[in-house]
Amino acid sequence: MTAPASRSDPGNLALSRKEDFQAFADAPRRIQPGTLSRSELEALDAGARSAYDRARRVWHANLGPIRTPQLAALHEDLWDIVDSNLQDGDKAKGAVAVDAFPGLGKTTAVLAFARAFHRREIAEHGSFTVQGHERWPVCRVGLTGNTGMKDLNRAMLEFFGHPGRQNSTAAQLGLQALDCVLSCEVRLLILDDLHFLKWRKTSGIEVSNHLKWIANEFPVTLLKVGVGLADKGLFSEGEASGDTALAQTGRRTTRLDMPPFTIDTDQGRAHWRRLLLALEQRIVLTDTYPGMLADDLSDYLFARSTGHIGSLMTLVNRGCQRAQRTGTERLTRDLLDRVRNDEAAEQARRELEYALGAGGGPPAVHAGRGPPDEHRTTELADPVRTGSR
């Protein structure tokens, strides 16, 4: 097998295929466009201005990931679990379930970890195994609402581009997937959107049993990502006869979460402020200034996002696009009021804005202004850019 060529466009990737995952993992660090003054911006000719604006659009659409306390804690736990799963082949390895509500950055955080893990394994062991096969430390599979055992096996083979994925039985697909995992020395198997399964239905029990087979036979760490997995029975102790098949899965699985930001404590306000300061440093608008987010828009942005980093990043990205397109070149409340956010954030906005503005919330909700030099650096950093684990 020859090593695949990486695709050049990082926006045209399907991470459920190995070539695309490699392109994602090997992508170089994005270079932040320089911030031009108004006179420098107006001095650009049409071609240069078009290229500069496109570079800013792409940059603002890819501001993360940011090493928030939640992401850092999750990564530390994942490194602990994955690095401790070096047991001999006759012992089952512990699994992980990242179980959190939407918009908290769990998939982004998991992919950032997967990228760092892939890079480390390739750096330590090389791109090919001793037998001459391509080394794929990570296999990522996205699940759907109709996923059964055969579908799961086929999805794993789809990642490797195995020719037998189209016309094999469920048992054959499973053995072929095992052969790919062993040949390519996969160590981390990511199952994303696990909540799409109906765990207490026949297909869910079937997949749960199959996951136990994978845990027993595949020398990998299973990393499951989803929403409300505990409520769906992933960690069930099997009190009812129909749920007994889930009990062993719960015993072998460590549950991790990604909590939202809060501002009802000093520590929570400090974390929120540092996140906004980190975002400020990445915004490329002509009239941006220190404190634009962390001082002037702190409470407003919390109300618009309800502390969910996914909603915050969406709002800031769209706000930057509008500020650039309209020539405003800075983020203001008036501009952001015209920018639509995800529906969950919009529904919660009115109630939280009232609590923050009318005294219904905690007495010291506003983040306040930090020391003058606080705007220069922050403790938050991109884990991929810094190379930090």
C-alpha atoms as one frame of an Amber mdcrd trajectory, in Angstrom:
protein
   0.000   0.000   0.000   1.326   3.459  -0.890   0.829   6.524   1.241  -2.076
   8.658  -0.072  -1.576  12.192  -1.273  -3.142  14.811   0.995  -5.848  17.021
  -0.430  -4.980  20.680  -0.834  -8.310  22.203   0.239  -8.859  21.723   4.000
 -12.458  22.863   3.592 -13.243  19.887   1.330 -12.618  16.976   3.672 -14.653
  14.016   4.927 -12.937  12.811   8.095 -14.549   9.388   7.768 -11.931   8.560
   5.096  -8.277   8.017   5.844  -6.898  10.288   3.108  -8.977  13.172   4.381
  -8.102  12.497   7.993  -4.432  12.545   7.050  -4.914  15.866   5.258  -6.593
  17.217   8.402  -3.857  15.876  10.680  -0.978  17.059   8.498  -2.424  20.471
   7.648   0.095  23.217   8.431  -0.659  25.948  10.896  -2.851  28.657   9.414
  -1.116  32.000   9.079  -3.120  34.860  10.560  -3.515  37.737   8.080  -1.994
  40.999   9.190  -4.292  43.758  10.438  -4.199  46.760   8.094  -5.017  50.344
   8.968  -7.868  52.107   7.190  -5.444  53.909   4.889  -3.575  50.670   4.100
  -6.854  48.881   3.393  -8.063  51.620   1.049  -4.712  51.689  -0.751  -5.059
  48.076  -1.926  -5.952  47.592  -5.572  -8.968  45.470  -6.470  -7.074  42.209
  -6.797  -5.098  42.635  -3.576  -8.211  43.705  -1.667 -10.132  40.657  -2.904
  -7.314  38.317  -1.857  -6.980  40.010   1.548 -10.705  39.859   2.223 -10.857
  36.196   1.228  -7.937  35.406   3.535  -9.802  37.114   6.378 -13.042  35.274
   5.621 -11.276  31.925   5.773  -9.361  32.920   8.900 -12.458  34.052  10.813
 -14.258  30.850   9.840 -11.464  28.848  11.487 -10.671  30.755  14.697 -10.480
  27.642  16.860  -9.791  25.397  18.505  -8.874  27.404  21.601  -7.323  25.710
  24.613 -10.062  26.499  27.096  -9.976  24.981  30.598 -12.641  22.510  29.455
 -10.615  21.403  26.435  -7.399  21.196  28.454  -9.050  19.033  31.126 -10.584
  16.742  28.510  -7.259  16.312  26.737  -5.434  15.491  29.959  -7.995  12.782
  30.727  -7.782  11.411  27.190  -3.986  11.251  27.295  -4.194   9.425  30.641
  -6.615   6.843  29.293  -5.089   6.291  25.855  -1.511   6.123  27.132  -2.499
   3.679  29.877  -4.173   1.373  27.340  -0.987  -0.493  26.502  -2.133  -3.813
  27.906  -1.226  -7.037  26.148  -3.644  -8.362  23.569  -5.348 -10.784  25.967
  -6.685  -7.893  28.085  -9.572  -5.574  27.180  -8.803  -1.878  27.089 -10.865
   0.798  28.794 -13.184   2.863  26.604 -14.105   6.553  26.783 -17.413   8.330
  26.229 -17.415  12.103  25.774 -20.998  12.890  26.745 -22.033  16.548  26.526
 -24.761  18.814  25.199 -24.491  20.297  21.692 -22.468  23.462  21.197 -19.880
  22.793  23.893 -17.056  21.888  21.518 -16.783  18.172  22.234 -16.241  17.081
  18.616 -13.775  19.924  18.034 -11.880  18.958  21.185 -11.846  15.264  20.288
 -10.596  15.980  16.763  -7.853  18.242  18.138  -6.783  15.387  20.409  -6.971
  12.882  17.543  -4.772  15.115  15.412  -2.167  15.465  18.175  -2.249  11.719
  18.848  -1.904  10.870  15.142   1.085  13.183  14.813   2.771  11.779  17.905
   2.348   8.171  16.799   3.648   8.878  13.292   6.608  10.822  14.706   7.492
   7.973  17.077   6.833   4.960  14.841   6.882   6.214  11.243   4.294   6.277
   8.464   4.572   2.531   7.765   4.444  -0.551   9.949   7.206  -3.146  10.124
   5.181  -5.250   7.652   5.092  -2.334   5.189   1.443  -1.301   5.664   0.343
   2.310   6.059   0.196   3.268   9.729  -3.145   4.774  10.754  -3.094   5.477
  14.510  -6.645   6.897  14.373  -9.818   5.626  12.710 -12.855   7.923  12.897
 -16.383   6.716  12.131 -19.527   8.852  12.045 -22.744   7.052  12.988 -26.286
   7.600  11.722 -29.718   6.926  13.168 -29.977   3.618  11.355 -26.580   2.229
  12.277 -26.534  -1.493  12.976 -23.676  -3.937  13.301 -23.229  -4.338   9.559
 -23.377  -0.567   8.999 -20.753   0.029  11.683 -18.401  -2.544  10.170 -18.914
  -1.112   6.708 -18.208   2.411   7.985 -14.875   1.248   9.424 -13.968  -0.367
   6.098 -15.058   2.826   4.305 -12.440   4.710   6.322  -9.735   2.368   5.006
 -11.163   2.185   1.483 -11.387  -1.622   1.722 -12.766  -3.170  -1.506 -14.859
  -5.719   0.382 -17.084  -3.131   2.039 -19.785  -3.329  -0.621 -20.590  -7.033
  -0.895 -19.646  -8.809   2.335 -21.779 -10.203   5.138 -21.829  -8.587   8.578
 -19.452 -11.223   9.961 -17.085 -10.865   7.025 -17.122  -7.079   7.375 -16.220
  -7.399  11.041 -13.256  -9.656  10.328 -12.102  -7.422   7.486 -12.294  -4.413
   9.807 -10.240  -6.299  12.397  -7.651  -7.114   9.740  -7.411  -3.431   8.757
  -7.038  -2.342  12.389  -4.305  -4.899  13.024  -2.464  -4.284   9.748  -2.520
  -0.494  10.103  -1.858  -0.596  13.861  -4.841   1.556  14.788  -4.765   2.576
  18.447  -7.714   4.983  18.671 -11.165   4.239  17.235 -13.497   7.252  17.373
 -17.247   6.703  17.054 -18.881  10.111  16.601 -22.581  10.955  17.000 -23.197
   7.827  19.048 -26.475   9.334  20.300 -28.024   8.565  16.905 -28.319   4.946
  18.011 -31.509   3.772  19.704 -29.771   2.044  22.563 -32.826   0.351  24.079
 -34.033  -0.930  20.736 -32.848  -4.092  18.996 -30.296  -2.272  16.831 -28.838
  -0.517  19.893 -28.401  -3.776  21.799 -26.854  -5.325  18.705 -24.334  -2.512
  18.361 -23.626  -2.535  22.104 -22.748  -6.225  21.896 -20.650  -5.497  18.837
 -18.800  -2.715  20.670 -17.959  -5.198  23.414 -16.608  -7.554  20.755 -14.477
  -4.715  19.364 -13.227  -3.891  22.873 -12.293  -7.545  23.395 -10.730  -8.260
  20.003  -9.429  -4.927  18.670  -6.271  -3.565  20.352  -7.712  -0.038  20.366
  -9.138   2.573  22.707 -12.797   3.145  21.849 -13.638   6.848  22.047 -17.381
   7.417  21.822 -18.783  10.919  21.297 -22.411  11.872  21.704 -25.214  13.781
  23.415 -27.135  12.432  26.407 -25.481   9.023  26.266 -26.217   8.326  29.938
 -29.932   8.977  29.393 -29.903   6.708  26.362 -28.612   3.790  28.429 -24.940
   3.600  27.464 -23.950   3.263  31.126 -26.958   1.191  32.159 -26.432  -1.405
  34.855 -28.969  -3.661  33.228 -31.823  -3.547  35.769 -34.287  -4.732  33.139
 -33.736  -7.910  31.185 -33.588  -5.994  27.898 -30.802  -3.785  29.219 -28.402
  -6.399  30.577 -26.363  -6.296  27.387 -25.467  -2.684  28.176 -24.109  -3.256
  31.679 -20.636  -4.431  30.658 -20.299  -1.460  28.297 -20.947   0.867  31.227
 -18.411  -0.904  33.449 -15.654  -0.561  30.865 -16.387   3.032  29.847 -15.094
   6.230  31.453 -17.510   9.126  31.006 -16.026  12.578  30.303 -17.904  15.809
  29.702 -17.448  19.364  28.405 -19.278  21.769  30.745 -20.372  25.208  29.505
 -18.822  28.436  30.714 -20.439  30.051  33.756 -20.081  33.560  35.202 -21.587
  33.114  38.656 -18.174  32.638  40.308 -14.893  34.555  40.201 -13.166  31.623
  38.530 -15.923  31.246  35.958 -15.782  34.954  35.076 -11.993  34.773  34.785
 -12.210  31.808  32.398 -14.830  33.582  30.278 -12.742  36.745  30.149  -9.601
  34.896  29.074 -11.541  33.182  26.317 -12.723  36.552  24.989  -9.205  37.967
  25.218  -7.895  35.022  23.222 -10.561  35.601  20.568  -9.698  39.301  20.401
  -6.127  38.429  19.472  -7.350  36.376  16.506  -9.824  38.852  15.022  -8.484
  40.604  11.913 -10.576  43.771  11.547  -9.154  47.202  10.881 -10.806  48.962
  13.832 -10.455  46.210  16.425  -9.061  47.290  19.804  -8.069  45.757  23.173
 -11.160  45.063  25.224 -13.543  45.030  22.261 -14.914  41.665  23.394 -13.635
  41.178  26.945 -14.695  44.614  28.234 -17.376  46.058  25.982 -19.241  42.899
  24.926 -18.579  40.398  27.724 -22.075  40.114  29.179 -23.701  40.557  25.787
 -21.721  37.685  24.274 -22.480  35.457  27.247 -26.189  36.145  26.855 -26.039
  35.475  23.115 -24.143  32.186  23.585 -25.336  31.086  27.056 -21.763  30.046
  27.769 -21.642  27.523  24.900 -18.386  27.957  23.009 -19.881  26.618  19.781
 -22.553  29.335  19.811 -19.961  31.974  20.727 -17.628  30.996  17.876 -20.528
  30.980  15.409 -21.644  34.458  16.468 -18.125  35.940  16.386 -17.375  34.359
  12.999 -20.587  35.665  11.453 -20.098  39.047  13.093 -16.603  39.324  11.618
 -17.936  38.442   8.172 -20.593  41.165   8.405 -18.163  43.734   9.847 -15.768
  43.094   6.971 -18.455  43.045   4.276 -20.168  46.247   5.463 -16.977  48.164
   6.170 -17.741  48.459   9.892 -14.421  46.707  10.641 -15.166  46.122  14.329
 -17.626  44.142  16.440 -20.288  46.182  18.207 -23.549  45.340  19.878 -25.515
  47.105  17.141 -23.808  45.017  14.465 -24.142  41.725  16.354 -27.822  42.407
  17.063 -28.377  41.967  13.335 -26.464  38.680  13.186 -28.476  35.502  13.707
 -27.076  32.730  15.881 -28.094  29.087  16.280 -31.697  28.506  17.362 -30.909
  27.137  20.817 -28.862  30.227  21.669 -31.508  32.581  20.279 -34.250  30.975
  22.372 -32.267  31.393  25.594 -31.106  34.928  24.777 -34.021  37.033  26.070
 -34.191  35.430  29.497 -30.450  35.623  30.092 -30.158  39.182  28.796 -32.868
  40.209  31.263 -31.064  38.495  34.138 -27.792  40.197  33.249 -29.268  43.616
  32.589 -32.071  43.871  35.156 -30.287  42.500  38.186 -31.877  39.086  38.088
 -28.539  37.307  37.802 -25.584  37.042  40.163 -24.614  40.415  41.708 -21.126
  40.408  40.172 -21.870  39.073  36.732 -19.940  41.642  34.705 -16.388  40.551
  33.999 -14.982  44.028  34.443 -11.721  45.392  33.087  -8.466  43.652  33.822
  -5.009  45.148  34.200  -3.716  47.045  31.112  -1.270  44.334  30.075  -3.914
  41.608  30.256  -4.853  42.271  26.633  -1.402  41.367  25.354  -1.341  37.672
  26.200  -3.722  35.062  27.539  -3.418  31.647  29.089  -5.572  30.153  26.357
  -3.832  28.771  23.310  -4.554  26.544  20.350  -3.386  23.054  21.400  -2.448
  22.182  17.839  -0.521  25.382  17.212   1.455  25.146  20.426   2.011  21.408
  20.179   0.834  21.048  23.756  -0.750  17.835  24.883
